[in-house]
Structures are given as structure tokens and as C-alpha cells.
Coordinates of C-alpha atoms in Angstrom, one line a residue:
X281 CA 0.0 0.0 0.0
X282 CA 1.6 3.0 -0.9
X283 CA 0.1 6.5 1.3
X284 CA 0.9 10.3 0.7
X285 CA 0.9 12.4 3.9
X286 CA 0.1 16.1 2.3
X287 CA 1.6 18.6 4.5
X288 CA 1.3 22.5 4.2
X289 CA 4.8 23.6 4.7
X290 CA 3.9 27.6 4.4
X291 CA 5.2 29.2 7.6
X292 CA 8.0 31.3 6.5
X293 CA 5.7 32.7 3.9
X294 CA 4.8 35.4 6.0
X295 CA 7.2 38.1 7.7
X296 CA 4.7 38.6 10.8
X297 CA 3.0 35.0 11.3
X298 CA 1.0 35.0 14.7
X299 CA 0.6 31.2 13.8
X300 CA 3.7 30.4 12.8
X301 CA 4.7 27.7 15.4
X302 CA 1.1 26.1 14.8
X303 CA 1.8 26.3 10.7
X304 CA 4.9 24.4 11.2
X305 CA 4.3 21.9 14.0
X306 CA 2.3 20.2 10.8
X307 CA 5.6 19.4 9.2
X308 CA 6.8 17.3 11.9
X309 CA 3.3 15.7 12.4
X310 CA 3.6 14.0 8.6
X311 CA 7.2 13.0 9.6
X312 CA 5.9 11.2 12.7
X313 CA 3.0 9.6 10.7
X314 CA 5.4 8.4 7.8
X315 CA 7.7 6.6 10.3
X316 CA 4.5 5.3 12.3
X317 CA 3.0 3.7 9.0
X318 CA 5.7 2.9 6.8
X319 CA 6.1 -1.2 7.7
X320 CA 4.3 -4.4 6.9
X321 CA 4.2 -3.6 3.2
X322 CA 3.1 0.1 3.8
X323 CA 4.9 2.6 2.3
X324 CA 4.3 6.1 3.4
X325 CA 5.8 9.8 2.1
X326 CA 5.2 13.2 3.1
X327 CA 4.3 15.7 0.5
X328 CA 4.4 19.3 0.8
X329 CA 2.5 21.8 -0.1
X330 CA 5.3 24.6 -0.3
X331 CA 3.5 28.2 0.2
X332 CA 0.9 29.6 -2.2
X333 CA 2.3 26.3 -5.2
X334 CA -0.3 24.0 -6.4
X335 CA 2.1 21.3 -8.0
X336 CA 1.5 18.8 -5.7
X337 CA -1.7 18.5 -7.8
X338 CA 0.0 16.9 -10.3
X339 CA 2.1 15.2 -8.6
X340 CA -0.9 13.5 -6.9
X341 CA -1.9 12.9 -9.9
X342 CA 1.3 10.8 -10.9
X343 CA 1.8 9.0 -7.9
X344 CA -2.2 7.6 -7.2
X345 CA -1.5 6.6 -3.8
X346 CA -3.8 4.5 -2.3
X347 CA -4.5 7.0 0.3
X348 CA -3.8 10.8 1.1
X349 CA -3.9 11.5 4.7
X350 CA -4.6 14.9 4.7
X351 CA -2.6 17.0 7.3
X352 CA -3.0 20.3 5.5
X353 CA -4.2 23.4 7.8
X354 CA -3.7 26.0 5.6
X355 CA -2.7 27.2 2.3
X356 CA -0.2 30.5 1.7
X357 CA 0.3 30.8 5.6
X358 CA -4.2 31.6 5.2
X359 CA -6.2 28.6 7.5
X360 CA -9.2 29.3 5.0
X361 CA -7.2 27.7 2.3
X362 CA -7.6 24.4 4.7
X363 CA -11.0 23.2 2.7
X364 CA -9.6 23.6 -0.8
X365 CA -7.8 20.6 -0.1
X366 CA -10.3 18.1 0.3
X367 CA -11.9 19.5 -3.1
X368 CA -8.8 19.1 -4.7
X369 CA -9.1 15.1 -3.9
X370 CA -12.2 14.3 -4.1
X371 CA -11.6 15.9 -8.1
X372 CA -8.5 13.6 -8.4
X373 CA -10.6 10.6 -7.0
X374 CA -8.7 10.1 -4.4
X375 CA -9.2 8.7 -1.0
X376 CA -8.2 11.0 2.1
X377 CA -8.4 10.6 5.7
X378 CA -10.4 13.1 7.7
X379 CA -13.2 15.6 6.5
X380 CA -14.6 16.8 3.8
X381 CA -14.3 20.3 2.8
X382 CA -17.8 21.5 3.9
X383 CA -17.1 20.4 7.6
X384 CA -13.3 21.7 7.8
X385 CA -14.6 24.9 6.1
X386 CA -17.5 24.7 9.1
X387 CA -15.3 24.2 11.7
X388 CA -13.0 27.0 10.6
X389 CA -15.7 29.3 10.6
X390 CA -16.7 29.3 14.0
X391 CA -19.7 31.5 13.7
X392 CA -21.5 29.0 11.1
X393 CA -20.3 26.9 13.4
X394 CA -22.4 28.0 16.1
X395 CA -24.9 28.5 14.1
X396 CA -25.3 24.5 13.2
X397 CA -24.8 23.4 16.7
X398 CA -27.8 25.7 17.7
X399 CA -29.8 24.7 15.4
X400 CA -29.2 21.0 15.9
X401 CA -29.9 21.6 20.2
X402 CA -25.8 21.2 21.2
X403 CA -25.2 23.2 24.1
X404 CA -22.5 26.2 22.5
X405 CA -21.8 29.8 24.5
X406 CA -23.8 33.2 23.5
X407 CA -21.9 35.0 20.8
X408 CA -22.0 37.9 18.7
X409 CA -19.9 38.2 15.7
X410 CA -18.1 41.7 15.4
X411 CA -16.9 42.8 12.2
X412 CA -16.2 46.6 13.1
X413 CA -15.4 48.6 16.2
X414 CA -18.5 49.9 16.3
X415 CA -20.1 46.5 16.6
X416 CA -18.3 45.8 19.5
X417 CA -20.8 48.6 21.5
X418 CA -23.5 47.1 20.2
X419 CA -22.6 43.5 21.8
X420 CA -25.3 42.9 24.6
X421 CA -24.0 39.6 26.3
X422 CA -23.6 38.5 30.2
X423 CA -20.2 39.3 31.4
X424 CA -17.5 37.8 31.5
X425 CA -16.5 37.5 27.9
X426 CA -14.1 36.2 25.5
X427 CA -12.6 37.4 22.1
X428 CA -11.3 35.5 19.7
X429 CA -10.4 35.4 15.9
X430 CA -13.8 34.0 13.9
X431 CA -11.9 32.1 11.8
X432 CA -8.7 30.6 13.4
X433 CA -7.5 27.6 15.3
X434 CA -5.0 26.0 17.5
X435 CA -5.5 29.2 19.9
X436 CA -4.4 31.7 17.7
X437 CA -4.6 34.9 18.7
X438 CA -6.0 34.5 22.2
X439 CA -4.0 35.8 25.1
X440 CA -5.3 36.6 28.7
X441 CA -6.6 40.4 27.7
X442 CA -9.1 37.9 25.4
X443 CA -11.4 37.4 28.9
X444 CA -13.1 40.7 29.4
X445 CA -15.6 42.4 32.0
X446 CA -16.2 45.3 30.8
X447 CA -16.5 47.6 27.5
X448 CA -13.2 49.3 27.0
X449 CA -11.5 46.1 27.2
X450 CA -14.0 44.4 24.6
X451 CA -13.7 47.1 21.8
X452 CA -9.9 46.5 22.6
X453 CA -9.6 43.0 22.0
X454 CA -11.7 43.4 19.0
X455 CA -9.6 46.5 17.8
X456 CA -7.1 43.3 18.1
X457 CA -8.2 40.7 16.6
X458 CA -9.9 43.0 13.7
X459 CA -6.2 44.9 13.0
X460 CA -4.3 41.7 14.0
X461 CA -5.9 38.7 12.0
X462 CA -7.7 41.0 9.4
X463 CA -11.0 39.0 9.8
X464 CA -14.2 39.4 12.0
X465 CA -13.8 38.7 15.9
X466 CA -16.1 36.2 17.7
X467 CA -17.3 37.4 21.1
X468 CA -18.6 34.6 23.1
X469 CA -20.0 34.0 26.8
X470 CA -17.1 32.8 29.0
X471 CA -18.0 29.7 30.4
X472 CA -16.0 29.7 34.1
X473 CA -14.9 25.9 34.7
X474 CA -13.3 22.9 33.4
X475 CA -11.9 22.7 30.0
X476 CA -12.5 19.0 28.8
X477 CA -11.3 17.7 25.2
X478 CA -13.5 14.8 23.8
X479 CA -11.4 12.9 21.0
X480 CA -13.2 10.8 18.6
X481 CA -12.0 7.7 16.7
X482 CA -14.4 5.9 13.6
X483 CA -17.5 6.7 11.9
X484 CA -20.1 3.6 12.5
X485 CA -19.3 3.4 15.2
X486 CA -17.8 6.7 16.6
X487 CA -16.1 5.9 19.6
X488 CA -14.7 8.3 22.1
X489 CA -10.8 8.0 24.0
X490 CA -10.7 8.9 26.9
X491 CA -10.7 12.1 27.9
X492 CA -8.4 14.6 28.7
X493 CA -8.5 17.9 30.8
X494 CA -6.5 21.5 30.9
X495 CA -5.0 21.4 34.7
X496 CA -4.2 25.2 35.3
X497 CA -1.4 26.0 37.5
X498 CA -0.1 28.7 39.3
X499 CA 0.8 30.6 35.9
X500 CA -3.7 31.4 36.0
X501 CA -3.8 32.2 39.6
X502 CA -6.3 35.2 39.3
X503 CA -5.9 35.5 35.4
X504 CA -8.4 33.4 32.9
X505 CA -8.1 30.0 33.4
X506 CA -8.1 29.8 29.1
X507 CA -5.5 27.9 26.4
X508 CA -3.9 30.8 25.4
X509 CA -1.1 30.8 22.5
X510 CA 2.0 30.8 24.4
X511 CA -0.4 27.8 26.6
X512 CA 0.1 26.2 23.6
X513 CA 2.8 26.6 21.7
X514 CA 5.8 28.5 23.7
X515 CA 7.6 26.4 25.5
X516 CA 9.4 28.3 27.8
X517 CA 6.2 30.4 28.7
X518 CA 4.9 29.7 32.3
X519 CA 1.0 29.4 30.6
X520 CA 2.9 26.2 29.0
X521 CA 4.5 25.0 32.3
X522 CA 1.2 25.5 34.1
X523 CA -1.3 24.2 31.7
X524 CA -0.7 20.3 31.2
X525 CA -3.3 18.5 29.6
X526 CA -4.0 15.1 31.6
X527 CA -7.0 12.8 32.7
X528 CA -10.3 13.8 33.2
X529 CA -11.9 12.8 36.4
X530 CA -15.4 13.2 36.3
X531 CA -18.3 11.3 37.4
X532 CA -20.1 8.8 35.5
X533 CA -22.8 10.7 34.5
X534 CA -20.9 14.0 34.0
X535 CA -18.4 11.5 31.4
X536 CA -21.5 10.5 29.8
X537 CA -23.0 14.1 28.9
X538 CA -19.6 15.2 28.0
X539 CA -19.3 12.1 25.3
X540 CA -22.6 12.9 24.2
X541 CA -22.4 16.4 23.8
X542 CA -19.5 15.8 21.7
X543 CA -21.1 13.4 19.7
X544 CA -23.8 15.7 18.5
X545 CA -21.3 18.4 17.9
X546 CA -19.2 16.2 15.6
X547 CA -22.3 14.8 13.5
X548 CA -23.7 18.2 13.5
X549 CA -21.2 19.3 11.3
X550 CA -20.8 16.3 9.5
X551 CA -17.2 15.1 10.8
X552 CA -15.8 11.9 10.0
X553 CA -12.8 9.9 10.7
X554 CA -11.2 11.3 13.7
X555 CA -11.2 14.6 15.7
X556 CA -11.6 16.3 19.1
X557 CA -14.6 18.6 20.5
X558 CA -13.5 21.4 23.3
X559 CA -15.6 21.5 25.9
X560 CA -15.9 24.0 28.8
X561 CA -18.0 22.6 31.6
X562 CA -19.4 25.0 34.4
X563 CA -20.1 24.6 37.3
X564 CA -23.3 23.3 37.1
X565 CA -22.0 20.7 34.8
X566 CA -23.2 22.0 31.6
X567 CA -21.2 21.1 28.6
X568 CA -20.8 24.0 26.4
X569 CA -19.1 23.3 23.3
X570 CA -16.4 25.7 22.4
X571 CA -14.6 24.2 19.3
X572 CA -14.7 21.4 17.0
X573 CA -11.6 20.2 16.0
X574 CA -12.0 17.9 12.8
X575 CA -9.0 16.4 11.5
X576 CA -7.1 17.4 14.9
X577 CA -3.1 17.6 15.5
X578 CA -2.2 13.8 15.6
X579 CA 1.7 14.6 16.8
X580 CA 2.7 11.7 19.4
X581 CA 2.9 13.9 22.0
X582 CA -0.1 16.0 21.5
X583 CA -3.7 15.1 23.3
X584 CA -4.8 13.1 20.8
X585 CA -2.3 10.3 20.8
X586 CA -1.9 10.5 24.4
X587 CA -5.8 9.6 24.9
X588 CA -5.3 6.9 22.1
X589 CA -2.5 5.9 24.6
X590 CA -4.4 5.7 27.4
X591 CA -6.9 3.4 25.8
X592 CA -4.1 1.1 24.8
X593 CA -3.5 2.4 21.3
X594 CA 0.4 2.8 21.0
X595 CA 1.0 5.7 18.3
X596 CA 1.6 2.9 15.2
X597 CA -2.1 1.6 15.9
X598 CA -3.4 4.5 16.0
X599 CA -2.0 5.8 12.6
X600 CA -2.6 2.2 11.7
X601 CA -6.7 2.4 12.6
X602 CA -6.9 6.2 11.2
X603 CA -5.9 4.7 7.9
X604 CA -8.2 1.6 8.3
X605 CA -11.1 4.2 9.5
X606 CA -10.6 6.4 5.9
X607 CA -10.9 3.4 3.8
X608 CA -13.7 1.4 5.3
X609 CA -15.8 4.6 5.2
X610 CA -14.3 5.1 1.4
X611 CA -14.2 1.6 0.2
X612 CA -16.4 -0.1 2.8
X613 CA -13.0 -2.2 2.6
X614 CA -9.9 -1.4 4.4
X615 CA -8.1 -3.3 1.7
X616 CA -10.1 -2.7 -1.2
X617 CA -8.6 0.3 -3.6
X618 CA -10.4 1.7 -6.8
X619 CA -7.6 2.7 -8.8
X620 CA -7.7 5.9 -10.8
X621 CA -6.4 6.7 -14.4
X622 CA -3.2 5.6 -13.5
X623 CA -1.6 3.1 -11.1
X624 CA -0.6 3.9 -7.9
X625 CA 3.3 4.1 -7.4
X626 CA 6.1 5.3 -5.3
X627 CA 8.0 8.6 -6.2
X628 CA 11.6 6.8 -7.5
X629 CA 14.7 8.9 -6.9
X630 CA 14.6 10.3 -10.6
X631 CA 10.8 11.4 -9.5
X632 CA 11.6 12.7 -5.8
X633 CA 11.5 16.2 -6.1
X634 CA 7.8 15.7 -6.3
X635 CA 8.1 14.8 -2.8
X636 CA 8.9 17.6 0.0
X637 CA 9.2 17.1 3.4
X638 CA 11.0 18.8 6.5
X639 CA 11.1 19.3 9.8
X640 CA 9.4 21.4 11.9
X641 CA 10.5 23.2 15.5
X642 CA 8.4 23.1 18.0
X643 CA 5.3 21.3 19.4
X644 CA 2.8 21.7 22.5
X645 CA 2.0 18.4 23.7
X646 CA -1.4 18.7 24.6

């Protein structure tokens, strides 16, 4: 079996990247995958899609894996690129792991978003979208609140000023994210409480791992207990230090309307394959959904593995059962493959410049 792993590789495209250790964390993800998969007859390549370049279209075309798992989060350093992909693949006839372009373009736009949980009953925060300073006076929500980029991921563009209680500090992080990101900013409700991730494995059935929780240390005493950017991604930060991700220990029934929740959110949007949902659960222990994650960062050492871990799942069977998950839903086979114009083929050293791949620098294991 021969599998592409197509990879943006677009983050020194831009001079002033506030995602640029998210943009390249993806590199080292298709590494980590290649090396998982690539045994028992399976061969398995990165491909890169280098900056704003559409080449690896044809070199798809050439190669007809048997399988694209699709890593890619953005295209020219711009996360609404993310959704072309999938089109791009389903025109080449290709298999892929993950979602389909109308869910990834969903979840990326978090106000539509919203707007399908609501209408399909899933518990999600108050919002109001604000596309211009002005709109931020009109926003008439219950305080606390929390601003964020409408149409980023991976906790871009969230620090602690993002939790506000009062107006000043709203038309501020709007003013932000608005001159910042270039793109409408998503006030929401802030839901005090736990921060629970539900990851998902398989389509019929969808299963959930086990799940995992944000433990906030001493780096949030009296400050948002949120996952901001440098949570995330900078290493040396104390919101890193002090904002592990480990098990969730909740009751029975609280576990169960968590899973659930999560469930709903994920086939409200029509996700498939694997993913995560972000929870935040108040004190009450109401589950609001606060992101959907489809086709989520499957690095060993981010959450997603490590939950895969803690049901048993070492990181080759779970790159293993991602693969097997794409091509039963594809095929109804996990061995079956309906082979395209041409026949499918590894890239040969006189071909390998179709192939790009690299590694990245960093990565926030959670």
C-alpha cells in the first residue's frame, strides 16, 4: 500500500506569522505519521504543499496513492485555504483521511459553526460576531467574555486580555483581533470551569478515547483560566508549564454528557474519521461546546495520541486504525482500492523532487 501524507509547509511565507509555530508543527506531524506507517508492506511519504504552489496536484496525480492522509491546515500561511484541499481530492478521485471540505470549512468558521450546533440543540456559548469597532458597542452579552479570531484555530490569537468584563477592554480585543488577524472577531459568553477535550475515533461506530483535561497552575492564579497561544505553543512560557493536559476525572454521568455532547457536535457538522470537541464545563455541569476540531493535530505527544495511549493504542495503531477508519468509510473495505487513471506508485529517486518534506521546530503536547 503506498500513502501520501500532504503537509502545508507555508510558515515562513509570511514576515509577521502569529501562527507560525502552529503552521509548522504540521511538518513534523507528517514525519511522525510516515515513520508510524511505513512497515508491513506500507509505504508512506510526506508531500508538501510549499507556500501559495499547487504542483503537488500533479504530482498526486502521478503517484495515485492508495491513500492521502490529509494534514494540511492551511494554504499561503491563510487557514481558509484548509477546505480547498479536500476538493482538490475528491476531483483527483482520491481517497483521504479526515473531513470533507464543507465540515473543515464549518469548523474554521466558527460562527456558522455556532450556528449548526444551535440549530441541531448542542449546548454552545452566547456569541455575537463583530466585524467593526462599532459592533463591539452594540454586543449585549452577560459578562465575562471572550474574544477571539472568527476564523482561526490552535489558539491563535487568544492571550489573557481575550477574557473581558467590561466595555473598554472588549472594543480593545476586538480593535485586536480585527487589525491583528484581518477578519471578524467572535465574542462569546465565557464559560468559568473545566476545559474538557472529547477525542473521537471511527464513523459507525464513533467511539470516544478517553478524555483529557487542561490542569491550570499557578501561571492562571487570578488570570483566565483559558489555552492561550503561548499555553500552547511556547515552551518556555509559564502558561505552558502550568497548563498540562491530563486525565479527566469526572463522574459517570458527568463522562457520559460530556461524550454525548461531543457526539452531536461532531455529526452536526458532519465530521468523520477522527477529531476532538472542546468542551468547557461549568459549574453546574453544563457542557458548552467551544470548538470542533476535525481532522485534529495527531503529533505523538499531543492530546490526541496520548488519549489513544491511554486506551491502549500505542502511536503505530493508531496511525494504523486512522488509515483503516478512511478506507472502510471510502471503500467499505480497508483493503479494497479503486484505482484511478493511473496506477498507484512510489515517487523513485529520478521522481523525488515531487516529494517535499521537512522538519518542523516546535510542538505543545497537549
Amino acid at each position: 500500500m503506498h500513502i501520501i501524507l500532504l503537509h502545508n509547509r507555508d510558515h515562513d511565507l509570511l514576515e509577521d506569522d502569529p501562527g507560525r509555530e502552529a503552521r509548522e508543527d504540521v511538518v513534523r506531524v507528517a514525519e511522525s505519521l510516515a515513520h508510524a506507517l511505513s512497515r508491513d508492506g506500507v509505504v508512506a511519504e510526506p508531500l508538501a504543499i510549499e507556500g501559495d504552489r499547487l504542483d503537488f496536484v500533479e504530482a498526486l496525480r502521478f503517484l495515485q496513492p492508495d491513500l492521502v492522509v490529509n494534514l494540511c491546515e492551511s494554504l499561503a500561511a491563510d487557514s481558509r485555504g484548509e477546505m480547498a484541499v479536500p476538493c482538490l481530492l475528491d476531483a483527483l478521485g482520491l481517497p483521504y483521511t479526515g473531513s470533507s471540505a464543507l465540515s473543515l470549512g464549518l469548523a474554521l468558521h466558527k460562527p456558522k459553526a455556532k450556528d449548526v450546533l444551535r440549530a441541531h440543540g448542542v449546548s454552545t456559548p452566547a456569541s455575537f460576531v463583530v466585524r467593526k469597532r462599532e459592533d463591539a458597542l452594540a454586543v449585549d452579552l452577560p459578562w465575562p467574555l471572550i474574544v477571539k479570531p472568527a476564523r482561526e484555530d490552535a489558539s491563535v490569537g487568544m492571550d489573557f486580555d481575550s477574557v473581558v468584563t467590561e466595555r473598554s477592554a472588549l472594543v480593545r480585543a476586538c480593535e485586536s483581533v480585527l487589525r491583528t488577524f484581518h477578519q471578524p472577531a467572535l465574542v462569546e459568553q465565557f464559560i468559568p470551569g473545566r476545559e474538557v477535550y472529547v477525542p473521537l475515533l471511527g464513523n459507525s461506530p464513533r467511539q470516544a478515547l478517553p478524555l483529557t483535561e487542561i490542569h491550570f497552575g499557578r501561571a492562571f492564579d487570578d488570570r483566565p483560566n483559558i489555552v492561550s497561544y503561548r499555553a500552547k505553543w511556547e515552551a518556555e512560557s509559564p502558561e505552558y508549564r502550568d497548563s498540562p493536559t491530563g486525565p479527566c476525572r469526572l463522574d459517570a454521568v458527568q463522562e457520559a454528557r460530556c461524550i454525548q455532547t461531543a457526539l452531536e457536535a461532531f455529526a452536526a457538522l458532519d465530521c468523520q474519521d477522527y477529531g476532538r470537541v472542546d468542551l468547557r464545563v461549568s459549574p453546574e455541569g453544563v457542557p458548552y461546546v467551544i470548538d470542533i476540531n476535525p481532522n485534529c493535530d495527531l503529533h505523538p505527544g499531543a492530546g490526541f495520541a496520548k488519549a489513544a495511549q491511554a486506551a491502549g493504542m500505542d502511536y503505530a495503531a493508531l496511525a494504523s486504525r486512522i488509515v483503516e477508519v478512511a478506507l472502510e468509510r471510502t471503500h467499505g473495505n480497508p483493503h479494497a482500492r479503486k484505482k484511478g487513471p493511473g496506477t498507484a506508485r512510489r515517487a523513485d529517486p529520478a521522481n523525488r523532487n515531487l516529494l517535499a518534506g521537512g522538519a518542523g521546530l516546535r510542538h505543545r503536547a497537549g
